[in-house]
XYZ file of C-alpha atoms in Angstrom:
576
model
C -25.543 7.926 20.106
C -27.696 5.281 21.783
C -27.204 1.662 20.765
C -30.994 1.342 20.727
C -30.904 3.759 17.755
C -27.542 2.657 16.378
C -27.774 -1.130 16.012
C -24.562 -3.091 16.534
C -24.477 -6.043 14.147
C -21.657 -7.848 15.909
C -20.812 -11.534 15.724
C -18.841 -14.002 17.820
C -18.127 -16.214 14.810
C -15.239 -15.597 12.450
C -16.331 -15.854 8.778
C -14.681 -18.784 7.040
C -13.484 -16.739 4.052
C -11.838 -13.993 6.149
C -8.090 -14.712 5.983
C -6.526 -11.760 7.789
C -7.371 -10.145 11.111
C -8.673 -6.852 9.705
C -11.143 -8.666 7.450
C -12.265 -10.867 10.339
C -12.706 -8.007 12.798
C -14.375 -5.636 10.334
C -17.016 -8.279 9.630
C -17.399 -9.361 13.275
C -17.594 -5.772 14.544
C -20.205 -4.830 11.945
C -18.079 -2.267 10.128
C -18.691 -3.812 6.712
C -20.979 -6.392 5.114
C -20.025 -8.414 2.049
C -22.241 -7.960 -1.017
C -20.172 -9.883 -3.544
C -16.570 -10.734 -4.394
C -14.548 -7.639 -3.512
C -17.710 -5.576 -2.890
C -18.620 -4.346 0.601
C -21.331 -2.240 2.169
C -19.913 0.168 4.732
C -22.247 0.033 7.700
C -22.748 3.144 9.879
C -20.050 2.160 12.387
C -17.441 1.531 9.690
C -18.435 4.649 7.781
C -17.789 6.780 10.867
C -14.216 5.477 10.930
C -13.715 6.108 7.230
C -15.067 9.644 7.612
C -12.438 10.259 10.303
C -9.753 9.338 7.772
C -11.352 11.558 5.133
C -11.491 14.525 7.492
C -7.774 14.377 8.307
C -6.952 13.955 4.608
C -9.103 16.974 3.675
C -7.583 19.161 6.366
C -4.032 18.423 5.252
C -4.808 18.730 1.528
C -6.546 22.059 2.120
C -3.616 23.228 4.248
C -1.190 22.971 1.300
C -3.571 24.708 -1.076
C -5.009 21.730 -2.964
C -8.549 22.311 -4.255
C -11.221 19.663 -3.771
C -13.306 18.599 -6.757
C -15.281 15.535 -7.831
C -14.831 13.867 -11.216
C -17.114 11.287 -12.855
C -16.548 7.647 -11.987
C -17.579 6.624 -15.527
C -14.997 7.719 -18.083
C -15.171 7.783 -21.911
C -12.854 5.337 -23.655
C -11.664 8.116 -25.977
C -9.570 9.637 -23.182
C -7.895 6.301 -22.473
C -7.187 5.819 -26.176
C -5.509 9.229 -26.202
C -3.237 8.342 -23.305
C -2.539 4.909 -24.783
C -3.731 3.061 -21.682
C -6.951 1.552 -23.064
C -5.062 -1.349 -24.606
C -2.311 -1.728 -21.993
C -4.021 -1.245 -18.614
C -5.224 -4.848 -18.614
C -8.245 -6.756 -17.337
C -8.405 -4.718 -14.102
C -10.052 -1.976 -16.180
C -13.826 -2.566 -16.078
C -15.081 -1.671 -19.547
C -18.713 -1.137 -20.511
C -20.815 0.066 -23.440
C -23.774 2.422 -23.269
C -27.007 2.192 -25.290
C -25.338 4.011 -28.188
C -22.533 1.413 -28.351
C -19.982 3.898 -27.027
C -17.173 2.507 -24.878
C -16.616 3.612 -21.296
C -14.772 2.386 -18.218
C -15.270 2.650 -14.475
C -12.335 4.745 -13.309
C -9.575 2.980 -11.391
C -7.732 6.299 -11.416
C -8.263 9.718 -13.007
C -5.108 10.904 -14.791
C -6.906 11.097 -18.137
C -9.941 12.928 -16.790
C -7.992 15.568 -14.861
C -5.652 16.128 -17.819
C -8.634 16.620 -20.119
C -10.177 19.056 -17.629
C -7.050 21.204 -17.335
C -6.305 21.267 -21.060
C -9.736 22.821 -21.530
C -9.348 25.406 -18.769
C -5.695 26.465 -18.625
C -4.271 29.040 -20.992
C -1.338 30.799 -19.351
C 1.634 29.845 -17.189
C 0.421 32.526 -14.762
C -2.339 30.111 -13.671
C 0.259 27.606 -12.474
C 1.013 25.792 -10.255
C -2.349 24.167 -9.471
C -3.294 21.167 -7.332
C -6.656 19.385 -7.255
C -7.865 16.442 -5.208
C -10.954 14.304 -4.805
C -12.166 11.563 -2.456
C -14.086 9.115 -4.569
C -15.040 5.494 -5.136
C -12.801 3.630 -7.611
C -13.118 0.226 -9.238
C -10.395 -2.195 -10.270
C -11.456 -5.648 -11.391
C -9.011 -7.635 -9.273
C -8.508 -11.154 -10.583
C -8.611 -12.455 -7.003
C -10.152 -9.975 -4.565
C -9.253 -10.956 -1.020
C -8.443 -9.688 2.459
C -11.692 -7.717 2.710
C -11.330 -4.017 1.866
C -7.551 -4.441 1.743
C -7.780 -5.789 -1.810
C -11.349 -5.104 -2.842
C -12.577 -4.364 -6.340
C -14.442 -1.242 -5.221
C -12.678 1.103 -2.813
C -12.503 4.716 -1.649
C -9.428 6.688 -2.630
C -8.088 10.190 -2.343
C -6.335 11.084 -5.568
C -4.642 14.424 -6.142
C -2.981 15.891 -9.221
C -0.660 18.860 -9.598
C 0.254 20.869 -12.714
C 3.429 22.860 -13.344
C 5.430 24.706 -15.944
C 8.833 23.432 -14.789
C 10.483 20.662 -12.791
C 11.395 22.945 -9.898
C 7.724 23.736 -9.322
C 6.820 20.044 -9.479
C 9.538 19.221 -6.955
C 8.268 21.873 -4.539
C 4.700 20.546 -4.667
C 5.918 16.944 -4.455
C 7.768 17.784 -1.239
C 4.708 19.604 0.142
C 2.561 16.564 -0.630
C 5.112 14.227 0.903
C 5.155 16.278 4.101
C 1.342 16.389 4.134
C 1.223 12.598 3.831
C 3.580 12.217 6.759
C 1.339 14.495 8.833
C -1.789 12.579 7.779
C -0.509 9.178 8.830
C 1.069 10.551 12.008
C -2.212 12.261 12.966
C -4.074 9.005 12.393
C -1.829 7.310 14.945
C -0.195 4.875 12.500
C 3.360 3.519 12.460
C 4.539 3.959 8.890
C 7.526 4.412 6.601
C 7.904 6.317 3.340
C 9.835 4.161 0.866
C 11.161 4.490 -2.666
C 8.970 2.549 -5.086
C 8.293 1.536 -8.672
C 5.796 3.704 -10.554
C 3.957 0.763 -12.115
C 1.106 1.279 -14.580
C 0.617 4.953 -13.687
C 4.109 5.834 -14.884
C 6.494 8.623 -14.056
C 10.111 8.925 -13.010
C 10.059 9.306 -9.219
C 7.647 7.687 -6.788
C 7.378 6.817 -3.110
C 5.021 4.561 -1.198
C 3.746 5.081 2.331
C 3.654 1.796 4.190
C 1.865 1.004 7.434
C 4.118 -1.486 9.221
C 2.327 -4.770 9.926
C 3.365 -8.421 9.934
C 0.461 -9.253 7.633
C 1.563 -6.767 4.963
C 1.839 -7.998 1.381
C 4.851 -5.784 0.649
C 8.406 -6.106 1.910
C 10.334 -3.000 2.899
C 14.081 -2.697 3.173
C 15.195 0.046 5.565
C 18.503 1.093 7.044
C 19.055 0.734 10.793
C 21.252 3.834 10.789
C 19.926 6.394 8.275
C 16.571 7.272 6.663
C 17.031 5.054 3.619
C 13.961 2.902 2.928
C 12.564 1.303 -0.218
C 10.148 -1.345 -1.323
C 12.178 -4.477 -2.024
C 10.953 -4.186 -5.627
C 13.365 -1.285 -5.993
C 15.694 -1.467 -2.974
C 19.415 -1.781 -3.545
C 22.347 -2.539 -1.288
C 26.060 -1.849 -1.286
C 27.578 -5.221 -2.167
C 30.511 -6.462 -0.160
C 33.628 -6.987 -2.271
C 34.017 -10.591 -3.316
C 37.000 -12.611 -2.128
C 40.106 -12.266 -4.231
C 40.603 -15.515 -6.139
C 43.391 -16.716 -8.396
C 41.871 -17.821 -11.716
C 41.762 -21.602 -12.044
C 41.505 -23.599 -15.280
C 37.917 -23.876 -16.488
C 36.570 -27.417 -16.697
C 33.336 -29.106 -17.784
C 31.840 -31.745 -15.504
C 29.058 -34.240 -16.052
C 26.107 -33.435 -13.782
C 23.241 -35.814 -14.645
C 19.836 -34.330 -13.829
C 21.308 -31.398 -11.870
C 18.834 -28.772 -13.028
C 18.681 -26.803 -9.763
C 21.374 -24.819 -7.987
C 21.079 -27.170 -5.024
C 21.636 -30.261 -7.198
C 24.476 -28.528 -9.035
C 26.204 -27.715 -5.743
C 25.799 -31.269 -4.482
C 27.222 -32.696 -7.692
C 30.213 -30.355 -7.789
C 30.869 -29.764 -4.085
C 30.159 -26.035 -4.287
C 28.279 -23.379 -2.340
C 25.380 -21.486 -3.978
C 27.400 -18.248 -3.867
C 29.943 -19.897 -6.201
C 27.282 -20.424 -8.872
C 25.991 -18.084 -11.565
C 22.507 -19.248 -12.485
C 20.533 -18.331 -15.587
C 16.941 -17.094 -15.733
C 15.285 -16.863 -19.153
C 12.458 -14.351 -19.414
C 10.165 -13.070 -22.142
C 10.413 -9.264 -22.250
C 7.617 -7.799 -24.366
C 7.490 -11.164 -26.118
C 11.233 -11.404 -26.804
C 13.590 -13.803 -24.949
C 16.351 -12.524 -22.703
C 18.818 -14.335 -20.438
C 19.567 -12.933 -16.991
C 22.467 -14.165 -14.854
C 22.425 -13.836 -11.054
C 24.338 -15.415 -8.202
C 23.115 -18.852 -7.162
C 22.037 -17.689 -3.704
C 20.141 -14.645 -5.024
C 16.529 -14.213 -6.139
C 15.580 -12.412 -9.336
C 13.718 -9.143 -8.836
C 11.081 -8.996 -11.597
C 10.573 -5.240 -11.335
C 14.280 -4.488 -11.612
C 14.601 -6.956 -14.477
C 11.801 -5.288 -16.420
C 13.422 -1.911 -15.884
C 16.836 -3.197 -16.980
C 15.305 -4.627 -20.146
C 13.076 -1.552 -20.691
C 10.123 -3.943 -20.921
C 6.472 -3.150 -20.246
C 5.628 -6.837 -19.726
C 7.909 -9.489 -18.291
C 7.269 -13.148 -17.593
C 9.284 -16.294 -17.070
C 9.928 -18.180 -20.303
C 8.405 -21.598 -20.682
C 11.023 -24.410 -20.801
C 10.490 -24.870 -24.523
C 10.862 -21.124 -25.120
C 14.068 -21.037 -23.077
C 15.607 -23.966 -24.932
C 14.639 -22.552 -28.326
C 16.232 -19.204 -27.442
C 19.478 -20.543 -25.952
C 19.940 -23.975 -27.505
C 20.205 -25.581 -24.062
C 17.649 -27.098 -21.672
C 16.651 -25.234 -18.505
C 19.145 -25.910 -15.715
C 22.111 -26.143 -18.068
C 22.068 -22.702 -19.716
C 25.279 -20.736 -19.232
C 27.030 -17.616 -20.495
C 29.504 -19.376 -22.808
C 28.692 -19.416 -26.536
C 25.152 -18.082 -26.293
C 23.479 -17.456 -29.681
C 24.448 -14.080 -31.182
C 21.841 -11.319 -30.934
C 20.272 -12.724 -27.756
C 19.650 -10.080 -25.087
C 21.748 -10.855 -21.988
C 22.230 -9.049 -18.664
C 24.217 -9.973 -15.545
C 23.544 -8.789 -12.002
C 26.323 -6.719 -10.465
C 26.996 -9.311 -7.750
C 27.279 -12.165 -10.238
C 29.439 -9.949 -12.448
C 32.025 -9.740 -9.641
C 32.334 -13.503 -9.171
C 35.427 -15.394 -10.244
C 35.972 -19.139 -10.636
C 32.215 -19.629 -10.754
C 30.119 -22.530 -11.951
C 27.410 -22.264 -14.576
C 25.603 -24.298 -17.191
C 27.680 -25.662 -20.052
C 25.055 -25.122 -22.720
C 24.224 -28.822 -23.084
C 22.211 -31.309 -21.101
C 23.724 -32.771 -17.911
C 26.900 -30.645 -18.003
C 28.199 -27.675 -16.015
C 31.318 -25.561 -16.049
C 33.466 -24.883 -13.010
C 36.073 -22.128 -12.636
C 34.612 -19.843 -15.247
C 35.899 -16.260 -15.265
C 34.393 -13.285 -17.026
C 36.382 -11.866 -19.938
C 38.798 -14.803 -19.947
C 36.215 -17.483 -20.768
C 33.241 -15.453 -21.903
C 32.474 -11.748 -22.340
C 30.862 -10.071 -19.355
C 27.335 -9.023 -20.405
C 25.964 -5.556 -19.597
C 25.685 -5.229 -15.809
C 22.407 -4.294 -14.067
C 20.847 -4.506 -10.614
C 18.635 -7.603 -10.949
C 18.474 -9.116 -7.467
C 16.351 -8.896 -4.338
C 18.212 -7.372 -1.412
C 18.622 -9.323 1.828
C 18.596 -8.417 5.502
C 22.020 -7.591 6.863
C 23.437 -6.194 3.622
C 25.120 -2.801 3.663
C 22.985 0.285 3.166
C 23.522 1.958 -0.228
C 23.036 5.439 1.269
C 25.410 5.427 4.235
C 28.608 3.728 5.366
C 27.455 2.518 8.788
C 24.004 1.028 8.308
C 22.669 -2.400 7.479
C 19.363 -3.241 5.834
C 16.447 -4.631 7.800
C 13.441 -6.241 6.113
C 9.941 -5.441 7.357
C 6.459 -6.140 6.037
C 4.108 -3.301 5.241
C 0.720 -2.370 3.821
C 0.713 0.272 1.122
C -1.715 3.070 2.007
C -0.326 5.931 -0.071
C 1.683 6.486 -3.241
C 3.056 9.706 -4.727
C 4.440 10.107 -8.254
C 6.276 12.638 -10.357
C 4.522 11.958 -13.653
C 6.332 14.498 -15.783
C 4.705 14.975 -19.205
C 3.552 11.397 -19.842
C -0.136 12.317 -20.008
C 0.081 15.937 -21.101
C 2.149 15.102 -24.191
C -0.076 12.175 -25.162
C -3.230 14.271 -24.693
C -1.768 17.574 -25.949
C -2.366 19.441 -22.699
C -0.251 22.583 -23.040
C 0.041 26.060 -21.582
C 1.703 29.163 -23.015
C 5.003 30.153 -21.370
C 6.403 33.681 -20.993
C 7.404 33.726 -24.665
C 3.951 32.582 -25.766
C 5.236 29.138 -26.707
C 3.025 26.119 -25.916
C 4.621 23.873 -23.286
C 3.301 20.491 -22.094
C 2.052 20.547 -18.524
C 4.320 18.822 -16.009
C 2.243 16.679 -13.649
C 2.352 15.034 -10.254
C -0.032 12.398 -8.901
C -0.706 11.594 -5.234
C -2.985 8.821 -3.910
C -4.200 7.569 -0.529
C -6.282 4.418 -0.133
C -8.828 5.841 2.316
C -10.757 2.615 2.856
C -7.493 0.663 2.966
C -6.211 2.869 5.796
C -9.074 1.587 7.976
C -8.050 -2.041 7.456
C -4.346 -1.272 7.826
C -4.991 0.456 11.153
C -6.734 -2.679 12.437
C -3.866 -4.901 11.277
C -1.589 -2.739 13.391
C -3.934 -2.219 16.376
C -5.839 -5.219 17.740
C -5.776 -7.825 20.469
C -7.565 -11.087 21.197
C -10.737 -9.194 22.181
C -11.064 -7.091 19.039
C -10.038 -3.764 17.557
C -7.950 -1.260 19.536
C -8.480 1.968 17.589
C -5.954 4.779 17.715
C -7.973 7.643 19.189
C -8.012 9.723 15.972
C -9.685 6.857 14.086
C -12.199 5.636 16.646
C -15.885 5.846 15.647
C -16.695 7.124 19.170
C -14.427 8.364 21.949
C -16.318 6.974 24.928
C -18.404 3.833 25.409
C -20.992 4.446 28.132
C -22.429 1.239 29.599
C -25.356 1.259 32.014
C -25.810 -1.892 34.098
C -29.318 -2.736 35.320
C -30.915 0.512 34.121
C -34.042 -1.430 33.111
C -34.491 -2.499 36.765
C -33.109 0.471 38.721
C -34.547 3.945 38.020
C -31.586 5.605 39.780
C -29.138 3.965 37.365
C -31.336 4.884 34.398
C -31.542 8.518 35.515
C -27.775 8.739 36.184
C -26.983 7.225 32.790
C -29.292 9.692 31.008
C -27.730 12.591 32.863
C -24.181 11.386 32.195
C -24.859 10.787 28.509
C -26.235 14.303 28.124
C -23.406 15.906 30.119
C -20.648 14.151 28.149
C -22.286 15.131 24.876
C -22.626 18.757 25.956
C -18.938 18.744 26.907
C -18.069 17.670 23.361
C -17.379 13.976 23.860
C -18.453 11.525 21.162
C -20.344 8.865 23.135
C -21.916 5.530 22.265
C -24.300 4.620 25.074
C -25.155 0.950 25.318
C -28.673 1.367 26.674
C -29.730 -2.179 25.782
C -31.173 -4.513 28.361
C -28.485 -7.089 27.527
C -26.246 -8.835 30.048
C -23.135 -6.910 31.188
C -20.825 -9.482 29.585
C -22.477 -8.987 26.194
C -22.117 -5.215 26.427
C -18.475 -5.383 27.516
C -17.607 -7.839 24.742
C -19.250 -5.695 22.059
C -17.486 -2.513 23.152
C -14.132 -4.285 23.253
C -14.765 -5.822 19.833
C -15.554 -2.506 18.144
C -12.587 -0.916 19.887
C -13.877 2.316 21.448
C -10.856 3.795 23.279
C -12.499 4.635 26.635
C -15.210 2.871 28.638
C -17.378 4.299 31.416
C -19.673 1.951 33.368
C -22.563 3.102 35.555
C -23.990 0.566 37.985
C -25.935 0.574 41.230
C -23.020 -0.274 43.556
C -20.679 2.497 42.403
C -23.577 4.909 41.999
C -24.173 4.722 45.746
C -20.582 5.878 46.238
C -20.970 8.631 43.632
C -18.469 7.075 41.218
C -18.299 5.316 37.857
C -15.895 2.680 36.558
C -13.443 3.918 33.911
C -11.087 1.814 31.806
C -9.097 2.607 28.643
C -9.515 -0.015 25.933
C -5.840 -1.003 26.091
C -5.571 -1.098 29.907
C -5.734 -4.156 32.143
C -7.267 -2.420 35.161
C -10.070 0.039 35.750
C -10.345 2.933 38.197
C -13.159 4.835 39.876
C -13.913 8.397 38.778
C -16.292 10.873 40.457
C -19.625 10.950 38.650
C -20.242 14.637 39.241
C -16.816 15.582 37.779
C -16.600 12.899 35.101
C -15.943 15.127 32.103
C -13.114 16.962 33.845
C -11.637 13.660 35.053
C -11.732 12.248 31.493
C -10.107 15.370 30.086
C -7.350 15.104 32.685
C -6.561 11.540 31.590
C -7.091 11.598 27.824
C -7.122 15.238 26.774
C -9.890 17.435 25.472
C -12.829 16.025 23.516
C -12.349 15.775 19.765
C -14.885 18.081 18.183
C -14.455 16.218 14.897
C -15.845 13.035 16.400
C -18.744 14.492 18.326
C -22.076 12.920 17.506
């Protein structure tokens, strides 16, 4: 492709509203153009990259027998009422009404649609298992779209769904999908981890996220430095170290004026935070609950919601907390809580002895409390965020490390959540209707592009992994508008590389060399070939990989073979 026919809308200026490097570079390199909040036009250069992602995804989905289809983006509200999600999905669901006053939504996901499709088509267990996938534009009305396509309202996603008669079949397909995902992200040249995760609004019992490792990632990942254990910190656990053996001391109340925080409590009583059991009052599906965790721990909202079997969880307002417990925030403790109040204690806090906690009245705290002696131990649950350096829960030797990551894929074992709600059944061997068992598997195709940039860039611009690059070779001609020999050599080289199968972007503009070099480095093409008068006289061209500091001379008349020797064969998938 010639730049004269493939305009590069690059910019030296960084847009003021672009907070992270992928957003900045995608705008500066002319991959995307902002239309509105969370809405982006994919320009030809960016679309070429996204198509590279789509191609790898299609190849791996096809390889495991998944069938590609395309479902409507606009979905009737009736299906969402059937599944029960119309009222619970929240404001991210963009709802609309047609001219006949019928309710619809723009699909953020397609569990309802695919379930409706299969309940119409399937009759016998002999048709199972089945897997379908699509690559389609989705819409989620993010309250605060940001970070470019990383958290846009409109995005491109691959979603796949599998259908089974039994759990063993679901597990086999789930493993095949998991392996396919690992191949996809490895083929795209990304550093990633598969981690255990929470299923969120989609539901299901088992789920895993695929995280591209990047310092700018919104998610935290806990992984073992010895074994394969890895999980999002929303769900990660650790093997707690046994607490120090302590001889029970007499419990005492102390006056602690204004000591509402753990820090103030420790200062007033001469304690460490790990000697404190602090209270957190939450509203779980509108009902108050008190959670106790160690003073140096942080409450994990996802774990807390799971422990309380709550769909919605939020921190209680101070007035709500005091009404529920009879004590002001900062002085709530486990002793003499009102009967009937839901209470849970984290496993680490449950192991503490001689601990300090609120005394149930303003400006007072207990010291030397002990479970069972001074107050009943509430039901124990995992409520805390894990920390780096804690022992791995899956092996005896490892310790947890905390990394940041960008979620690019998520796989779920849905079970019968949707099939039972929507009465999607199939006849088994005995002719008895059985609800379909489902799996769900998503990849954020447009998000992969941004995640790759977060992981692969330098101060000059994007450094694409070769499988993602919009072109393989940047051909730059210097002075072709003034020197016919250079112009003729560039034309001949461009044609020869194309015939050999290389995907080439030829900068045939009459711009200054510095402008051409800067643009090609900004857009991140992996390999650069420069043709100029001085080297042409010697029968050579200048070659430099995008991530190299130095260039070398290659023979012009054997250029394709020399490139193949250094970087491998041309990628037929990127030719153009």
